[in-house]
XYZ file of C-alpha atoms in Angstrom:
737
model
C 136.206 123.579 16.447
C 136.985 125.969 13.029
C 140.108 123.392 12.079
C 137.854 120.447 12.449
C 134.817 121.632 9.770
C 137.705 122.540 7.947
C 139.142 119.266 7.777
C 135.546 117.345 7.337
C 135.507 119.554 4.562
C 138.270 118.293 2.986
C 138.040 115.653 3.995
C 134.355 115.236 2.247
C 135.902 116.543 -0.932
C 138.322 113.730 -1.990
C 135.947 111.329 -0.720
C 133.178 112.634 -3.506
C 135.893 113.839 -6.529
C 133.625 115.906 -9.454
C 133.529 115.783 -12.519
C 132.127 118.485 -14.830
C 129.500 117.093 -16.435
C 129.904 114.247 -14.582
C 126.095 113.222 -13.361
C 125.530 111.737 -10.030
C 122.996 108.307 -10.356
C 120.285 107.941 -8.607
C 121.400 104.579 -5.458
C 119.086 101.570 -5.908
C 116.710 102.024 -2.781
C 113.928 99.378 -3.705
C 115.202 97.191 -0.598
C 116.040 99.620 1.912
C 112.941 100.445 2.091
C 111.422 97.606 2.068
C 113.487 97.062 5.416
C 112.048 99.615 6.510
C 108.780 99.352 6.265
C 108.862 95.108 7.466
C 109.903 97.399 10.501
C 107.894 100.003 10.833
C 105.654 96.336 10.855
C 107.824 94.221 12.781
C 109.268 96.703 15.909
C 106.856 96.957 17.104
C 105.055 94.265 17.043
C 108.719 92.263 18.485
C 108.226 95.002 20.480
C 104.473 93.610 22.663
C 105.065 90.670 21.939
C 108.549 90.805 24.525
C 106.879 92.996 27.195
C 104.071 90.979 27.395
C 105.982 88.122 28.227
C 108.445 90.120 30.260
C 105.343 90.697 32.580
C 103.267 87.450 32.122
C 106.650 86.275 33.765
C 106.364 89.134 36.577
C 103.027 87.984 37.260
C 103.578 84.467 36.897
C 106.897 84.873 39.171
C 104.404 87.523 41.941
C 102.102 85.411 42.634
C 103.749 82.558 43.313
C 106.038 84.471 45.656
C 102.114 86.643 47.370
C 100.780 82.187 47.557
C 104.160 81.399 49.867
C 103.620 84.456 51.677
C 99.925 83.417 52.174
C 100.468 79.066 52.455
C 102.755 80.869 55.140
C 100.025 82.365 57.030
C 97.454 79.250 55.913
C 100.506 77.241 58.699
C 100.873 79.128 60.951
C 97.155 79.708 61.970
C 96.722 75.622 61.524
C 99.681 75.131 63.801
C 98.678 77.292 66.027
C 94.807 74.761 66.233
C 96.944 72.163 65.985
C 98.687 72.669 69.777
C 96.386 73.439 71.311
C 94.450 70.631 71.416
C 97.426 68.435 71.346
C 98.229 70.742 75.080
C 94.303 69.863 75.744
C 94.438 66.167 74.937
C 97.734 66.148 77.345
C 96.102 67.531 80.456
C 92.644 64.852 80.109
C 95.292 62.427 79.612
C 96.873 63.851 82.346
C 94.007 64.674 84.639
C 92.693 60.964 84.116
C 95.942 58.983 84.275
C 95.560 55.940 86.567
C 91.059 56.462 86.737
C 89.325 53.228 85.965
C 86.552 54.014 83.850
C 83.017 53.147 86.125
C 85.058 56.264 87.519
C 85.607 58.613 84.625
C 82.490 58.705 83.333
C 80.188 59.389 85.883
C 83.017 62.213 86.935
C 80.800 65.149 86.483
C 82.696 67.842 87.578
C 85.863 66.595 85.007
C 81.986 66.708 82.125
C 82.387 70.448 83.223
C 85.630 71.050 83.125
C 85.225 69.915 79.439
C 83.194 71.355 78.363
C 84.236 74.686 80.557
C 87.525 73.778 77.612
C 85.762 73.045 74.041
C 84.693 76.206 75.590
C 87.616 77.928 75.706
C 88.474 76.827 72.082
C 86.147 78.966 70.626
C 84.309 77.250 68.459
C 81.835 73.900 68.932
C 84.283 71.305 70.037
C 83.532 67.684 70.378
C 86.250 66.513 73.501
C 85.941 62.268 73.619
C 87.077 59.914 75.972
C 86.508 55.735 75.090
C 87.797 52.709 76.559
C 89.808 50.149 74.981
C 86.666 48.307 73.664
C 86.146 51.130 71.318
C 82.473 52.417 73.588
C 82.376 55.788 75.049
C 83.163 56.801 78.292
C 82.502 60.813 78.425
C 82.190 63.500 75.195
C 80.545 66.991 75.801
C 78.143 66.275 73.671
C 75.947 64.725 76.384
C 76.511 63.650 80.186
C 76.037 60.616 81.162
C 77.298 59.171 77.911
C 74.708 57.441 75.766
C 76.213 53.806 76.490
C 75.097 52.637 72.713
C 77.842 55.294 71.163
C 81.144 53.578 70.075
C 83.695 54.417 68.070
C 84.917 50.950 66.754
C 85.383 51.456 62.973
C 86.361 54.303 63.423
C 89.842 55.455 61.836
C 91.527 56.672 64.537
C 90.461 53.961 66.847
C 91.317 51.571 64.771
C 94.996 53.241 63.800
C 95.890 53.132 66.731
C 94.007 49.457 69.214
C 96.016 48.304 66.230
C 99.327 50.880 67.501
C 100.078 52.605 64.498
C 102.001 55.591 67.004
C 101.051 57.503 70.033
C 99.017 60.225 68.342
C 97.021 60.296 64.954
C 94.910 63.310 62.784
C 91.912 61.641 60.311
C 88.281 62.861 59.561
C 85.072 62.050 61.580
C 82.356 61.398 59.197
C 79.401 63.565 60.376
C 75.888 62.361 61.889
C 72.691 64.367 62.995
C 74.579 65.539 66.264
C 77.781 67.103 65.098
C 79.544 68.096 62.218
C 82.381 67.011 59.306
C 85.686 67.182 62.063
C 89.316 66.320 62.183
C 89.679 64.579 65.197
C 93.574 64.644 66.886
C 93.631 61.425 68.474
C 96.054 60.532 71.478
C 96.443 56.704 73.293
C 95.861 56.126 77.323
C 97.699 53.239 78.036
C 96.540 52.106 81.405
C 98.162 50.736 84.416
C 99.683 47.098 82.804
C 101.431 49.796 79.986
C 98.497 48.127 77.684
C 95.404 49.718 75.031
C 93.990 51.607 77.168
C 91.333 53.805 75.649
C 92.742 56.860 73.254
C 91.257 60.543 73.722
C 89.620 62.696 70.176
C 89.605 65.588 70.403
C 87.002 66.684 66.807
C 87.762 69.784 65.207
C 84.818 70.911 63.548
C 86.113 71.679 60.336
C 84.590 74.970 59.528
C 87.713 75.652 62.318
C 89.828 76.152 59.229
C 88.149 76.693 56.383
C 85.695 79.584 57.480
C 90.080 81.527 58.152
C 90.710 80.353 54.752
C 87.546 82.126 53.395
C 88.149 85.622 55.286
C 92.332 85.325 54.404
C 91.581 86.281 50.365
C 88.717 87.066 49.869
C 89.380 89.300 46.382
C 90.514 86.658 44.302
C 90.022 82.588 43.267
C 91.970 80.304 45.400
C 91.442 77.020 46.741
C 93.264 76.235 50.129
C 93.725 72.574 51.022
C 94.533 70.423 54.122
C 96.001 66.392 53.852
C 97.644 63.689 55.440
C 101.227 63.449 54.125
C 99.786 59.490 53.087
C 97.294 61.296 50.627
C 93.816 61.313 53.440
C 92.429 64.642 51.697
C 90.918 66.437 54.671
C 89.335 69.784 54.138
C 89.682 71.706 51.136
C 88.240 75.366 50.689
C 86.026 76.104 49.072
C 84.289 73.015 49.083
C 83.327 70.493 46.304
C 82.839 67.606 44.973
C 85.806 65.899 45.935
C 87.522 62.277 46.416
C 88.504 61.460 50.252
C 91.831 59.911 49.212
C 94.152 61.722 46.008
C 96.407 60.102 43.735
C 100.041 59.205 45.085
C 101.156 60.572 41.203
C 99.480 63.747 42.113
C 101.279 66.821 42.025
C 100.358 67.301 44.918
C 101.369 64.536 47.294
C 104.620 63.424 44.495
C 105.656 67.463 45.993
C 105.135 66.958 49.344
C 106.711 63.174 49.900
C 109.472 65.293 48.288
C 110.197 68.604 50.136
C 108.805 69.570 53.383
C 107.695 72.818 51.825
C 107.584 74.948 48.275
C 105.660 75.569 45.013
C 104.245 74.425 41.370
C 102.208 74.683 39.135
C 99.703 72.072 37.758
C 96.579 71.158 36.474
C 94.368 70.010 38.970
C 93.120 66.335 39.881
C 90.462 67.397 41.295
C 88.329 69.810 38.891
C 91.046 70.342 35.770
C 92.067 74.756 36.896
C 96.006 74.993 36.071
C 97.317 76.777 39.451
C 100.035 77.939 41.123
C 100.397 76.483 43.998
C 102.220 76.786 47.561
C 102.534 74.277 50.128
C 104.106 73.775 53.388
C 104.102 70.695 55.882
C 102.971 71.811 59.665
C 105.127 71.694 62.696
C 105.939 68.144 62.686
C 102.557 66.854 61.452
C 102.489 64.699 59.233
C 99.694 67.168 57.695
C 100.057 69.602 54.700
C 98.544 72.841 53.829
C 98.334 73.347 50.186
C 97.114 77.367 48.914
C 96.032 77.708 44.975
C 95.249 80.490 42.993
C 93.817 79.962 39.717
C 97.067 80.941 36.903
C 93.431 82.416 34.473
C 92.664 84.700 37.468
C 96.795 86.054 38.145
C 96.758 86.313 34.508
C 93.056 88.260 34.285
C 94.697 91.762 34.779
C 97.684 91.350 32.821
C 95.375 90.739 29.796
C 93.968 93.747 30.180
C 97.188 95.695 30.845
C 98.612 93.477 27.183
C 94.927 94.625 25.597
C 94.884 97.874 25.893
C 99.252 98.138 25.323
C 98.137 95.505 22.228
C 95.570 98.716 20.544
C 98.682 101.690 20.709
C 101.396 98.995 19.493
C 99.331 98.486 17.201
C 98.462 102.537 16.361
C 102.265 103.565 17.007
C 102.743 100.615 14.078
C 100.110 101.716 12.408
C 101.805 106.010 13.200
C 105.002 103.777 11.795
C 104.169 102.169 8.616
C 102.307 105.630 7.436
C 105.083 108.098 8.951
C 107.508 105.172 6.533
C 105.448 104.755 3.839
C 105.884 108.802 3.943
C 109.941 109.200 3.730
C 110.109 106.574 0.935
C 108.026 108.791 -0.836
C 109.761 111.355 -0.486
C 112.657 109.822 -0.669
C 111.695 108.229 -4.007
C 110.974 112.095 -4.942
C 113.929 113.734 -3.804
C 117.226 111.701 -3.589
C 118.535 112.726 -7.075
C 119.395 116.013 -5.456
C 118.934 114.891 -1.398
C 121.590 112.595 -0.481
C 124.247 114.245 -0.701
C 122.729 116.696 1.539
C 121.047 114.252 4.192
C 124.608 113.775 4.409
C 126.022 117.343 5.864
C 122.877 117.336 7.720
C 123.403 114.081 9.632
C 126.444 115.266 10.190
C 125.486 118.535 11.484
C 122.943 117.566 13.656
C 125.695 114.702 14.935
C 127.726 117.980 15.983
C 125.345 119.825 17.538
C 124.188 116.661 19.809
C 128.203 116.392 20.511
C 128.494 120.202 21.996
C 125.140 120.181 23.609
C 125.983 117.095 25.012
C 129.850 119.064 25.536
C 128.226 121.905 26.767
C 126.146 119.694 29.345
C 128.605 117.995 30.923
C 131.181 120.982 31.431
C 128.418 122.696 33.162
C 128.149 119.733 35.189
C 131.817 119.969 35.925
C 131.650 123.439 36.773
C 129.275 122.771 38.751
C 130.862 120.616 40.680
C 134.056 122.602 40.897
C 132.444 125.514 41.982
C 130.807 123.069 45.376
C 134.745 121.739 45.650
C 136.046 125.377 45.594
C 133.808 126.691 47.937
C 135.254 123.823 50.538
C 137.839 123.775 49.428
C 138.052 127.645 50.354
C 136.400 127.523 53.840
C 137.648 124.647 54.720
C 141.314 126.184 53.849
C 139.920 129.631 56.134
C 138.594 127.763 58.295
C 142.444 125.767 58.801
C 143.801 129.109 59.426
C 141.168 129.626 62.191
C 142.367 125.851 63.722
C 145.848 127.031 63.536
C 145.353 130.802 65.356
C 143.478 128.909 68.190
C 146.535 126.322 68.626
C 149.134 128.690 68.134
C 148.131 131.439 70.858
C 146.543 127.592 72.564
C 150.462 126.807 72.523
C 151.928 130.245 74.395
C 149.420 131.011 76.858
C 150.138 126.325 78.477
C 153.054 127.585 80.196
C 150.879 129.868 81.976
C 147.707 128.166 82.477
C 147.822 125.979 86.727
C 147.440 122.988 86.607
C 144.069 122.821 88.050
C 142.721 124.624 84.618
C 145.306 121.897 81.896
C 141.751 119.488 81.112
C 140.287 123.078 80.248
C 143.448 123.839 78.403
C 143.898 120.053 76.851
C 140.071 120.314 75.541
C 140.390 123.127 73.843
C 143.278 121.873 71.661
C 140.603 118.351 71.241
C 138.280 121.144 70.186
C 140.910 122.084 67.598
C 141.249 118.014 66.158
C 137.957 118.132 66.634
C 137.756 121.513 63.582
C 140.466 119.469 61.644
C 139.087 116.472 61.125
C 135.253 117.693 60.355
C 137.379 120.096 58.177
C 138.554 116.885 56.154
C 135.701 115.287 56.214
C 134.666 118.524 54.349
C 136.720 118.244 51.335
C 136.028 114.445 51.140
C 132.377 116.199 50.598
C 134.595 117.834 47.014
C 135.641 115.281 46.455
C 132.764 112.873 46.022
C 134.540 110.265 47.410
C 133.847 106.455 47.428
C 133.015 104.261 50.693
C 136.496 103.914 52.414
C 136.124 100.666 54.229
C 138.537 99.466 56.670
C 138.127 96.998 60.235
C 136.544 99.390 62.495
C 135.700 98.071 65.728
C 132.310 98.057 65.805
C 131.014 98.862 69.979
C 133.494 102.166 69.784
C 131.590 103.175 66.874
C 128.282 102.828 68.379
C 129.984 104.450 72.134
C 131.455 107.144 69.803
C 128.004 107.868 68.139
C 125.946 107.389 71.171
C 125.874 111.824 71.856
C 124.739 112.373 68.365
C 121.215 110.095 68.576
C 120.450 110.529 71.923
C 120.438 114.316 70.500
C 118.737 113.556 67.215
C 116.067 111.513 68.909
C 115.548 113.321 72.046
C 114.372 113.123 75.749
C 111.697 111.323 75.271
C 112.949 108.346 73.507
C 115.686 106.174 75.939
C 119.392 104.461 74.021
C 119.927 101.590 74.886
C 122.996 99.598 74.013
C 123.077 95.770 73.198
C 126.471 94.230 72.169
C 127.874 91.511 72.419
C 130.865 90.432 74.730
C 132.746 89.080 70.907
C 131.654 90.946 69.303
C 133.676 91.328 66.268
C 135.503 94.364 64.019
C 133.178 94.851 60.799
C 134.781 95.518 56.950
C 132.591 99.462 56.741
C 133.145 102.615 56.140
C 132.710 104.569 58.898
C 131.318 107.964 58.432
C 128.797 106.063 56.102
C 127.400 103.791 59.782
C 127.757 106.896 61.160
C 125.386 108.467 59.249
C 123.266 104.937 58.190
C 122.186 104.585 62.468
C 121.400 108.425 62.649
C 119.033 107.918 59.583
C 117.824 104.481 61.436
C 117.543 106.460 64.560
C 115.716 109.559 62.880
C 113.233 106.793 61.706
C 113.034 105.135 64.913
C 111.943 109.121 67.102
C 109.542 109.300 63.796
C 107.610 106.071 64.756
C 107.641 106.717 69.019
C 105.890 110.019 68.865
C 105.517 110.271 72.580
C 108.517 107.992 73.246
C 109.684 104.721 74.160
C 112.632 102.799 73.746
C 115.938 103.390 71.069
C 118.063 98.877 71.249
C 121.117 99.838 68.910
C 122.951 96.308 69.840
C 125.590 94.149 67.401
C 126.191 90.359 67.207
C 128.414 88.188 65.398
C 126.274 85.861 62.912
C 127.757 83.346 59.461
C 126.016 82.276 56.979
C 127.181 78.559 55.236
C 125.102 79.754 52.108
C 123.820 83.031 50.668
C 120.780 84.561 51.627
C 119.072 87.988 50.071
C 121.963 90.404 48.772
C 124.225 88.786 51.584
C 126.569 85.467 50.428
C 127.637 83.100 52.324
C 130.171 83.905 54.771
C 131.245 85.928 57.983
C 129.454 89.074 59.499
C 129.153 91.368 62.124
C 124.965 91.959 62.209
C 124.012 95.529 63.501
C 120.445 95.953 64.975
C 118.397 98.863 65.323
C 115.855 98.206 67.256
C 112.603 101.059 68.766
C 109.962 100.238 70.468
C 107.188 102.063 68.285
C 104.054 101.669 66.032
C 105.566 99.535 63.886
C 104.150 98.357 59.624
C 102.061 97.129 59.006
C 103.275 93.778 56.244
C 101.947 96.173 52.984
C 103.768 98.875 53.805
C 106.760 96.452 55.536
C 106.555 95.283 51.276
C 107.597 98.632 50.173
C 109.129 100.537 53.064
C 112.811 100.363 50.226
C 111.380 101.840 47.605
C 112.539 105.006 47.117
C 111.131 107.741 47.759
C 107.862 105.896 49.283
C 106.690 107.645 52.960
C 103.945 107.349 55.212
C 104.919 111.361 56.373
C 103.334 114.239 56.527
C 104.892 115.676 53.750
C 107.557 117.556 54.224
C 108.338 115.954 56.927
C 110.858 113.610 54.663
C 111.686 112.136 51.102
C 111.784 108.219 51.794
C 114.770 108.555 50.218
C 116.360 107.316 54.230
C 116.339 103.381 54.263
C 117.448 103.545 49.795
C 120.096 105.414 51.130
C 120.688 102.548 54.021
C 120.302 100.131 51.732
C 122.608 100.938 49.341
C 125.622 100.987 51.142
C 125.450 97.904 53.207
C 124.650 96.444 49.763
C 127.129 98.266 48.517
C 129.357 97.121 51.444
C 129.032 93.403 50.582
C 125.794 92.651 53.283
C 122.203 92.663 53.651
C 119.617 95.178 55.109
C 116.043 93.056 56.793
C 113.483 94.903 58.556
C 111.510 92.893 61.051
C 108.247 94.949 62.076
C 105.340 93.874 62.985
C 101.929 96.548 64.365
C 101.700 97.280 67.382
C 105.136 95.776 68.327
C 107.495 97.966 67.299
C 110.405 97.472 64.157
C 114.150 95.781 63.851
C 116.416 96.795 60.805
C 119.256 94.816 61.237
C 123.181 95.415 59.219
C 124.472 93.053 57.503
C 127.488 93.815 57.640
C 130.592 92.091 56.415
C 132.839 90.378 59.115
C 137.114 92.166 59.358
C 140.235 89.539 58.955
C 143.132 92.080 60.129
C 142.128 94.269 63.089
C 141.195 97.805 63.895
C 143.487 100.174 62.992
C 144.069 102.019 66.513
C 142.600 105.819 66.868
C 145.015 108.674 67.446
C 145.423 109.748 70.833
C 143.282 112.990 71.140
C 146.001 116.034 71.377
C 147.398 117.128 75.005
C 147.903 120.183 76.652
C 151.757 120.384 74.883
C 154.774 121.470 76.499
C 156.196 124.799 78.034
C 157.699 126.064 75.894
C 161.629 126.405 76.328
C 162.224 130.280 75.742
C 165.806 128.810 77.110
C 166.105 127.265 73.820
C 168.513 128.535 71.916
C 166.664 129.714 68.341
C 167.130 131.040 64.111
C 166.514 134.218 62.849
C 163.097 133.512 60.385
C 161.390 135.229 58.388
C 157.255 134.252 59.038
C 155.357 134.576 55.209
C 151.648 134.943 56.248
C 148.990 137.072 54.865
C 146.593 136.096 57.391
C 146.850 138.766 60.463
C 145.958 136.164 63.356
C 147.191 133.106 63.037
C 151.069 134.710 61.919
C 150.934 137.083 64.969
C 150.242 134.740 66.612
C 152.482 132.270 65.237
C 154.953 134.563 65.299
C 154.591 134.369 69.364
C 154.897 131.127 69.520
C 158.249 130.936 67.763
C 159.619 133.752 69.749
C 158.923 131.864 72.889
C 160.789 129.268 71.601
C 163.523 130.873 71.287
C 163.791 132.038 67.898
C 164.101 135.840 66.460
C 160.976 135.737 64.090
C 160.820 138.896 61.152
C 157.252 139.048 59.951
C 155.697 139.734 56.195
C 152.627 140.060 55.174
C 152.301 138.646 51.411
C 155.319 138.531 48.998
C 155.885 142.019 48.307
C 157.239 142.674 51.889
C 159.077 139.581 52.079
C 161.861 140.173 49.294
C 162.072 144.562 50.422
C 163.024 142.660 53.845
C 165.314 139.899 52.916
C 166.687 143.076 51.277
C 167.374 144.392 54.291
C 168.178 141.753 56.417
C 171.311 138.703 55.142
C 171.001 136.950 58.498
C 167.641 135.083 58.406
C 168.417 132.281 57.026
C 164.778 129.769 56.897
C 161.877 131.772 55.915
C 158.224 130.139 56.874
C 155.909 131.071 54.299
C 152.185 130.322 53.456
C 150.737 128.897 50.080
C 147.817 131.270 49.247
C 148.635 134.900 48.991
C 147.390 137.451 46.847
C 149.673 139.120 44.140
C 151.988 135.537 44.302
C 151.348 132.485 45.924
C 153.623 130.768 48.353
C 156.063 128.776 45.230
C 156.563 131.322 43.954
C 157.983 133.627 46.321
C 160.059 130.573 46.939
C 161.180 130.536 43.213
C 162.588 134.837 43.259
C 163.318 134.046 47.138
C 166.438 131.502 46.521
C 167.319 133.544 43.331
C 168.942 135.799 45.032
C 169.099 133.661 48.689
C 170.352 130.687 47.598
C 171.217 129.673 50.985
C 167.503 130.614 52.223
C 164.823 127.327 53.153
C 162.129 127.637 52.842
C 159.068 125.826 54.708
C 155.596 126.465 53.719
C 152.217 125.489 55.633
C 149.156 125.701 53.947
C 145.487 125.253 55.592
C 144.069 123.485 52.507
C 142.710 120.368 53.762
C 144.183 118.467 50.627
C 147.578 119.479 50.306
C 149.149 121.756 46.639
C 147.723 120.586 44.325
C 151.442 119.098 43.079
C 152.744 117.694 45.602
C 155.592 119.835 47.505
C 156.119 123.070 45.564
C 160.967 123.159 44.005
C 162.698 125.262 46.186
C 160.360 123.959 49.097
C 162.068 122.248 52.570
C 158.904 121.193 54.075
C 155.812 121.074 53.820
C 152.735 120.966 56.136
C 149.642 121.520 57.035
C 147.270 123.898 58.745
C 146.764 123.124 61.528
C 149.980 122.177 62.654
C 151.461 121.508 66.203
C 153.865 124.562 67.039
C 156.366 121.001 68.029
C 155.965 120.594 63.848
C 157.137 123.533 63.301
C 160.255 124.610 65.717
C 161.312 121.158 63.831
C 160.930 121.775 60.881
C 162.853 125.456 61.589
C 165.636 124.040 63.663
C 166.427 121.500 60.978
C 166.621 123.565 58.342
C 168.577 125.296 60.528
C 171.330 122.578 61.512
C 169.773 123.656 65.350
C 169.827 120.493 67.830
C 165.865 119.926 68.980
C 164.530 121.881 71.831
C 163.837 119.227 74.244
C 160.055 119.143 74.462
């Protein structure tokens, strides 16, 4: 840093030559002053304008999405009402099929049945049967029907008599006997195939409007139900409205163009601008529409902007005042302060750069410490695993055949320990995702035991995996962690126990949906039978740190981490949940083109060592006594003569005394002199010495294989590998295992 500062000072002197008696004239700064004054006012105003416009757009967009969600609920209600009435019509027609009208009109049991059906529908519902001349033969309003009751002239009767379809949805006028009703009518056909009257159910308009009024009473909204030809059947709240909507109205233009959607327009009825969402009710010629006043949506935005505007004005005034003070101060001192300001700026920048560098260094040192700690733990753990593996190798010929399974299990435990070490090293490096083709069925089977331990005995785990499920292109470790997160969430949702189902199936998207682009996917799902989530919770479950658990019971990061993993993998996450019915979380993972690579077979018990094989004389150097003793014993079992040393200095003494030693097997990490340094020193005096290096570092050595080293083996290695390396170094034939 001293050299840099000297250079800066030299550059300053070169850049600003000073002559004796010379006086630096102040530079005219008036335009800059005016610019600063203008920016102190314009920048806050510009920021306020941009924020206001952006917030307004967000508010309107969210209102449009909310309108679409509300329309979906209203659509389901209307569809349920109409489908129920269609079922009732079908049943009434079935019961009266082929019967003459005189018999139907006097059937008291049929009238009682219709009364029960009307009562079960929940609202005062009128069921009417009329013959081909329009005379009402039976009605739930009275029994028997009045002889002068007629449907002639009413739109549904005239439409069906005129052969306009088999069913008709219309609107009956309000009478003293019945309120205004939405009618669902069905044509009745006589035995000769001709028109023989209609069966009609009148649904009170209140059945729709009461639900509409309860659904969202907190905002100024309008709900309407209209036929596709423009006939307005109902509107909430009620108003002086035309019975037919103009064909060029915004609503009619939109419903004729598509089944559902949204738009913003001024109403032809009351002239109010609204955000509108609409949807066709199933396959009926009906559309349900939900509208919310734009002014209601913008009320909260207006309040926020007024408050923000006040703060902006205060900030602009403060900035303007500070700018005026700075300009005045600058004018008072500009002849003397220019140079010092430049120096101060440089010092401040240098100080900031130094602070940033120090902060970055501290972060790097922290990460380096974590990495070194992890690597050290991995090194010591590998030494222990090596001692265990060598000991198992020595025990192999002495274990009876009946106990071979125990020996195999012990070797598999060593393999799993080595895999754990590799995972620790991955943590210390903080590597990115490593997606590869993964057998989803094997992935689920492999994590099943861990999931069962995580959820506990009260929760039963089931699987629903399609037979033809394809491999997924995913990081298997992160996929297992994602399933564990989801299983723990499911467990918390089932405090009294339940069933956790893990499923997998193939799926394809013809066009992008959510975060998932078009393509082929494997859908991995985790379902529970827990309490489920209400809509307001479901909308926020992916927010970081959002949780409904008690303090200390959850961080709110589980689903966020799963969502991040899935999207980083190129897929999407979807959640379905209803209160009391459980939750299903689906991970849409990209489908792999290539087949998954076969998993390595677990270690089996080694073949019994052949002590009759011709070995060589070698030196084994390792500061870890357990690993050294076990490895030396195994090498002797393989026919080698083994001399031992616990560090580099002792190894050099042994090599000086034993010229017959042809091979040196040395550990890398040792005190005072590491294995690479030992190899260089030893080969200076013994150029014919062959060096094999072993290391407990799971990631290998930083620079790869050191100079003068023939082979590099990582602990825990198999004794067959070391034996083969020693025999190759000594020029001996390998012993058949």
